[in-house]
Amino acid sequence: MDQSIYGWWLPPDVSVHGAGIDHLISVLHYFMAVLFVGWGLFFAYTLIRFRKREGHAATYEPIAGSLSKYLEIAVAIFEVFVLLGLSMPVWASYKNDPPSEAEALRVRVTAQQFVWNFHYAGPDGEFGRVDISLVKRLNPLGRDFDDPAGKDDVVSVGIFHFPVNKPVVAEVLSLDVIHSFNIPALRVKQDAIPGINVPVWFEAKETGRFELACAQLCGSGHYRMGAKVFIDTAEQYQAWIAEKVKEAQE
Amino acid sequence: MSDSHSHGDHHHELPFWRKYVFSVDHKVIGIQYGVTALAFLFFGFCLMMLMRWQLAYPGKALPLLGGLLGTKNMPGGVMSPDFYNQLGAMHGTIMVFLGVVPLAVGAFGNFVVPLQVGAPDMAFPRLNMTSYWVYFVGGVVMLVSFFMPNGAAQSGWTNYPPLSDITDPGFWTGQTLWLIGMVFLITSSLLGSVNTITTIVQMRAKGLSFFRLPFFVWSQLVTAFLLLLAFPPLEAAGIFQLMDRVAGTSFFLPTGLAVGGEVSKAIAGGGSPLLWQHLFWFLAHPEVYVLILPAIGIVAEVVANNTRKPLWGYRSMVYAIIVLGFLSFVVWAHHMFMTGMGTGMSTFFQVTTMMISIPSVIVLTSIMIGLWGASIRFTVPMLFALAWVPMFGIGGLTGLPLGLTTSDIYLHDTYYVIGHFHYVVAPGTIMALFAGIYYWYPKATGRKMCDKLGHLHFWPTIIALNGVFLPMFFQGMAGVSRRLYDQTYYLHGQAVQDLTVFQSWSAWVLGLAQIPFIINFFVSLKKGDKVGANPWDSTTLEWAAPSPPPHGNFTAPPVVYRDPYEYSVPGAKKDYSPQFEPEGA
């Protein structure tokens, strides 16, 4: 794997929805830099000019307050702008307009201490029945192997394949404690909370190998609760899933 | 209140244990809080210095110390992941609940507030003593938890269930003791806050109207209300979690939890893990302001005194922190943006989060504009107070991308968060607390701390602090998750490992940089220059009392004649006109 994609700043964004996130992060950091440098220059100047020395005394009268008022108003306006202009629309379109059921690939991402299970519906597009009473050490997801819809289901542990240029809806679940589904290069993060099923979606615009890294402390193995993420071409993905279906049915 | 006011019967000598151990004098209690809290701060920092070894050199045996910490914690001198998690959870807990809050509120609040309002003591002296000893017991319980069979609590200082509910079950465990310890600490804070509010409202000297109160007193008043209103939900939540662990309830455990691949029969289910997060953050966000408001108060005192000017924008700063206090109760869920929150909720919380930045900006700009036209004395307390300004600035600014839901998607739970809140609390609040120690030490002891050692403390500290925390923003940008025992497990973690090594060395240098302070703190008790009542030429009431103030504080009940920061008044004989001196004195 090519280490050079990672550095001291944001890794390259391979998602369709991530541009808005990166844009906001960069606008905010320019703003922070301008404000910090401006403040810093003013601060340093006052420290030098108004240091205690012979023949210099403090003035009792406060200086006129308009400067701070304008600065505060400017900061408030900027915040309204980033809220209404950059943050809310991106979040709203990302959270409220998920891709339609028909076009998306659905995957159930189930976290447990300390692995990620990726459950695919297989060629029939339908998940087999799962039942909590069937959960056992060798069947952590509680799959009902007698259900015909589940015959072609695929569960991949620690390895996550999906095709490029196709929306993916991941239902994020957890069996035990809270984990967090986090793929930095895809700009996607969602807590996996036991008892709650939260779908997130993403669509990759480039192929490659990336890293999933649990973002919520989940116990002694938290630091190694990762998964390998393979963004495939449509053909590669078809070949991989076909192979897995064959394995599952043997 | 009766026994505090009639101090006639206190003039006979009290036995040692009544005077210095179970004292009801606010000054002794303040110093007890201060020394205990400083010891805990140092201990909490030592935990971090240990963790920094594992972070910089993962899997390598720690020389010397590694063999002393037990074969369970450090097999072969290499830190175990469980021990790392214990150190992390306890570092956070100790720094926040046993270090900074008791120092900012318990020590400074206790020592300074009655003096600044011109009162002979706190309103309820016995309650005051009780709150210190309840805090002390809470601290001992936390320390004892390290000696449980499986060590201390290890689910982060946030203790999110189900992890905290199911890890290391049983009564004699770190997590259970953590919860019991928290109940003590919260109770202590509640008792203290009632006392502070009553003292400020009821016991102000003649002429000391609310808008003549020193800004520090205002900051303590708002802080006390936050403690009073925010802590009870966590106390309830702590008891719920305790019941989950020891009595088989399921407040925070959902149905069908399958731990280790098997559904546990012992768990009734039906609870909600998110309930804990709401209760926890309903406390823990106001808690941030419990840490920062007293710090702002100290900075305001020290800056006014050392610029020789009235505090610029005093009234707007007072209004700003009152607004901060109110808003701090309606921002808590910005810690939970990634739990699957809908657009309505997240919009509400990101709007309130942006709103709360406005009063913070008002406070910062007021302090900076107050430098214009000043005559700045670069005393040691002033150096720390001035350093607070840009540090808190960085802390505040880096809150922006975390408070907006869209940028938080990427930055949530990364090192960026750690960098952000440490800039608020460590280079921010702790710088201000040091300023307060150097500033009020002469009042408490009658002697000044050494300036040379003060400089030797300040400069390496401020440089090393930034060496520790500034790289965290780059690690966060690189996407590295927080609380990782070994970030080199990931490629994106390896990419910033050089920074981690640099941070660890900075942290160890920071540890060394505290030695001049420790020496100064103790040696100045005996060797420091003796001072009079008002060594800093200050204006507020605590400087009317002798240094150190006797039992009952003031030789005569003080009367207040003017605003708190009347420096460089035109026509006055000297450049400060104390509140307690009548016109023309």
Coordinates of C-alpha atoms in Angstrom, one line a residue, chain A residues 1-3 6-11 17 20-22 24-26 28-29 31-33 35-36 39-40 42-43 45-53 56-69 71-73 75-80 82-84 86-92 94-96 112-114 116 132-140 174-178 180 182-196 198 211-227, chain B residues 81-82 85 154-156 158 160-164 166-167 254-263 272-274 277 307-310 312-313 336-343 346-347 350-351 353-355 357-358 361-366 368-369 371-378 386-387 389-391 393-394 397-402 404-414 416 473-487 489-499 565-570:
Chain A
M1 CA 0.0 0.0 0.0
D2 CA 1.2 3.5 -0.8
Q3 CA 2.0 5.3 2.3
Y6 CA -1.0 10.1 4.2
G7 CA 0.8 13.1 5.6
W8 CA 0.4 16.0 8.1
W9 CA -2.8 17.3 6.7
L10 CA -6.1 15.9 5.3
P11 CA -5.6 12.8 3.2
H17 CA -19.8 14.2 -0.7
G20 CA -18.1 20.4 1.1
I21 CA -16.5 19.1 4.3
D22 CA -13.0 19.9 3.0
L24 CA -15.5 24.2 5.1
I25 CA -12.4 23.0 7.0
S26 CA -10.1 25.1 4.7
L28 CA -12.4 28.0 8.7
H29 CA -8.6 27.6 8.9
F31 CA -10.4 32.6 8.9
M32 CA -8.6 31.3 12.1
A33 CA -5.2 32.2 10.7
L35 CA -7.9 36.4 13.1
F36 CA -5.0 34.9 15.0
W39 CA -4.9 39.6 17.0
G40 CA -1.3 38.5 17.5
F42 CA -2.1 43.9 17.7
F43 CA -1.1 42.1 20.9
Y45 CA 2.4 45.9 19.2
T46 CA 0.6 46.9 22.4
L47 CA 3.1 44.9 24.6
I48 CA 6.0 46.8 23.1
R49 CA 4.4 50.3 22.8
F50 CA 2.7 50.3 26.2
R51 CA 5.5 48.6 28.3
K52 CA 6.3 50.3 31.5
R53 CA 9.2 52.8 31.2
H56 CA 5.3 56.8 30.3
A57 CA 2.1 56.5 32.3
A58 CA -1.2 54.6 31.7
T59 CA -4.2 56.6 30.6
Y60 CA -7.3 56.3 32.8
E61 CA -9.9 56.9 30.1
P62 CA -10.8 53.8 28.1
I63 CA -10.2 54.0 24.3
A64 CA -13.3 54.3 22.2
G65 CA -15.0 51.0 21.9
S66 CA -16.0 50.9 18.2
L67 CA -13.1 48.7 17.1
S68 CA -14.1 45.8 19.3
K69 CA -17.7 46.3 18.3
L71 CA -14.6 43.0 15.2
E72 CA -17.4 41.2 17.2
I73 CA -19.9 42.0 14.5
V75 CA -17.0 37.5 13.7
A76 CA -20.7 37.1 14.2
I77 CA -21.4 37.7 10.5
F78 CA -18.7 35.2 9.5
E79 CA -20.2 32.6 11.8
V80 CA -23.7 33.1 10.3
V82 CA -20.4 29.5 7.6
L83 CA -23.5 28.2 9.4
L84 CA -26.0 29.0 6.7
L86 CA -21.3 26.2 4.3
S87 CA -22.2 23.9 7.2
M88 CA -26.0 23.4 7.2
P89 CA -26.5 22.9 3.4
V90 CA -23.8 20.3 3.2
W91 CA -25.0 18.4 6.3
A92 CA -28.6 18.6 5.2
Y94 CA -25.8 14.6 3.0
K95 CA -28.1 13.5 5.8
N96 CA -31.5 14.2 4.2
Q112 CA -17.9 -6.0 17.8
Q113 CA -14.9 -6.0 20.1
F114 CA -12.5 -5.8 18.1
W116 CA -15.7 -5.2 11.8
I132 CA -30.7 -12.2 18.3
S133 CA -31.5 -15.6 19.8
L134 CA -29.2 -17.3 17.2
V135 CA -26.2 -15.2 18.2
K136 CA -23.3 -17.5 19.1
R137 CA -19.6 -17.2 19.2
L138 CA -19.3 -18.7 15.7
N139 CA -22.4 -16.9 14.5
P140 CA -22.0 -13.4 15.9
S174 CA -22.8 -2.8 17.1
L175 CA -23.1 -6.0 19.1
D176 CA -21.5 -5.0 22.3
V177 CA -20.1 -1.5 23.0
I178 CA -20.0 1.8 21.1
S180 CA -17.2 4.3 15.4
N182 CA -14.5 5.9 10.4
I183 CA -12.9 6.0 7.0
P184 CA -10.8 9.2 6.8
A185 CA -10.2 9.1 3.1
L186 CA -14.0 8.8 2.5
R187 CA -14.9 11.6 5.0
V188 CA -17.3 9.3 6.7
K189 CA -17.8 8.7 10.4
Q190 CA -20.7 7.2 12.3
D191 CA -20.9 5.9 15.8
A192 CA -21.9 2.2 16.0
I193 CA -24.3 2.1 19.0
P194 CA -25.7 -1.2 20.2
G195 CA -29.5 -1.2 19.9
I196 CA -29.6 1.5 17.2
V198 CA -28.0 4.2 11.8
E211 CA -8.0 2.4 6.1
L212 CA -11.0 2.1 8.4
A213 CA -10.1 2.9 11.9
C214 CA -12.4 2.7 14.9
A215 CA -12.8 6.2 16.3
Q216 CA -14.5 5.5 19.6
L217 CA -12.7 3.9 22.6
C218 CA -14.1 0.4 22.7
G219 CA -11.7 -1.5 25.0
S220 CA -8.2 -2.8 25.1
G221 CA -8.1 -3.6 21.4
H222 CA -9.5 -0.3 20.2
Y223 CA -6.2 0.7 18.7
R224 CA -6.2 -2.3 16.4
M225 CA -9.9 -2.3 15.5
G226 CA -9.3 -1.4 11.9
A227 CA -10.4 -2.9 8.6
Chain B
P81 CA -3.2 -1.7 26.4
D82 CA -5.4 -2.1 29.5
N85 CA -6.5 2.9 28.9
Q154 CA -10.3 2.2 31.8
S155 CA -13.2 3.4 29.7
G156 CA -12.1 7.0 29.2
T158 CA -16.2 10.0 29.7
Y160 CA -19.4 5.7 27.9
P161 CA -21.6 2.6 28.6
P162 CA -22.0 -0.2 27.6
L163 CA -18.2 -0.3 27.7
S164 CA -17.9 1.1 31.2
I166 CA -19.5 -4.4 31.2
T167 CA -15.7 -4.0 31.4
P254 CA -30.0 -2.1 25.4
T255 CA -31.7 -5.4 24.7
G256 CA -29.7 -8.1 23.0
L257 CA -26.2 -7.0 24.0
A258 CA -23.8 -9.8 22.7
V259 CA -20.5 -9.5 24.5
G260 CA -17.7 -11.7 23.2
G261 CA -20.1 -13.2 20.7
E262 CA -22.7 -14.4 23.2
V263 CA -25.9 -12.7 24.4
S272 CA -30.2 3.3 26.2
P273 CA -26.4 4.0 25.9
L274 CA -27.2 7.4 24.6
Q277 CA -24.1 10.6 26.9
T307 CA -1.6 47.4 33.0
R308 CA -2.4 50.1 35.7
K309 CA -5.7 50.8 33.9
P310 CA -9.3 50.1 34.7
W312 CA -11.6 47.7 29.8
G313 CA -15.3 46.8 29.1
M336 CA -22.7 13.8 20.1
F337 CA -23.0 14.9 16.4
M338 CA -21.8 11.4 15.2
T339 CA -24.3 9.4 17.1
G340 CA -26.8 9.6 14.2
M341 CA -28.5 12.8 15.1
G342 CA -31.1 14.2 12.7
T343 CA -30.8 17.6 11.0
S346 CA -27.9 19.1 15.0
T347 CA -28.9 22.4 13.6
Q350 CA -24.5 23.9 16.1
V351 CA -26.3 27.3 16.2
T353 CA -22.4 26.5 19.7
M354 CA -21.7 29.3 17.3
M355 CA -23.6 31.7 19.6
S357 CA -18.3 31.9 20.8
I358 CA -19.5 35.5 20.7
V361 CA -14.7 36.8 21.7
I362 CA -16.0 39.7 23.8
V363 CA -13.9 38.6 26.7
L364 CA -10.8 38.1 24.7
T365 CA -11.0 41.4 22.8
S366 CA -11.8 43.3 25.9
M368 CA -6.6 42.8 24.6
I369 CA -8.0 46.3 24.0
L371 CA -3.7 46.8 26.9
W372 CA -4.0 50.0 24.7
G373 CA -2.8 53.0 26.7
A374 CA -1.5 50.8 29.5
S375 CA 1.8 50.9 31.3
I376 CA 2.5 47.2 31.4
R377 CA 4.6 45.8 34.2
F378 CA 5.9 42.4 33.1
L386 CA -0.6 37.5 29.0
A387 CA 0.4 34.0 27.8
V389 CA -4.5 35.3 25.9
P390 CA -3.1 33.7 22.7
M391 CA -3.4 30.2 24.2
G393 CA -7.4 32.2 21.5
I394 CA -6.1 29.0 19.8
L397 CA -10.7 29.3 17.4
T398 CA -10.1 25.6 16.9
G399 CA -13.5 25.0 18.5
L400 CA -15.1 26.3 15.3
P401 CA -14.5 23.4 13.0
L402 CA -15.6 21.0 15.8
L404 CA -20.0 22.9 13.0
T405 CA -21.5 19.5 12.1
T406 CA -20.1 19.3 8.6
S407 CA -16.5 19.8 9.5
D408 CA -17.0 17.7 12.6
I409 CA -17.8 14.6 10.5
Y410 CA -14.1 14.5 9.7
L411 CA -12.6 15.9 12.9
H412 CA -14.8 14.2 15.5
D413 CA -12.9 11.9 17.9
T414 CA -9.5 12.7 16.3
Y416 CA -7.9 17.7 16.7
F473 CA -4.0 19.7 15.2
F474 CA -1.9 18.1 12.4
Q475 CA -2.4 14.6 13.7
G476 CA -6.1 15.3 13.8
M477 CA -6.1 16.7 10.3
A478 CA -4.3 13.5 9.3
G479 CA -7.3 11.6 10.7
V480 CA -5.6 9.9 13.6
S481 CA -8.2 8.8 16.2
R482 CA -7.9 9.7 19.8
R483 CA -7.2 7.2 22.6
L484 CA -5.1 4.9 20.4
Y485 CA -2.6 2.7 22.4
D486 CA -0.4 2.5 19.2
Q487 CA -1.2 4.7 16.3
Y489 CA -1.0 0.3 13.7
Y490 CA -2.4 2.5 10.9
L491 CA -0.5 4.0 7.9
H492 CA -2.1 7.4 8.5
G493 CA -0.8 7.1 12.1
Q494 CA 2.7 6.2 11.0
A495 CA 2.7 9.4 8.8
V496 CA 2.6 11.6 11.9
Q497 CA 4.6 9.4 14.3
D498 CA 7.6 11.8 14.1
L499 CA 5.3 14.5 15.6
Y565 CA -10.1 48.9 39.2
E566 CA -9.4 52.6 39.7
Y567 CA -5.9 52.7 38.4
S568 CA -4.1 55.9 37.1
V569 CA -7.0 58.1 38.1
P570 CA -6.2 61.7 36.9

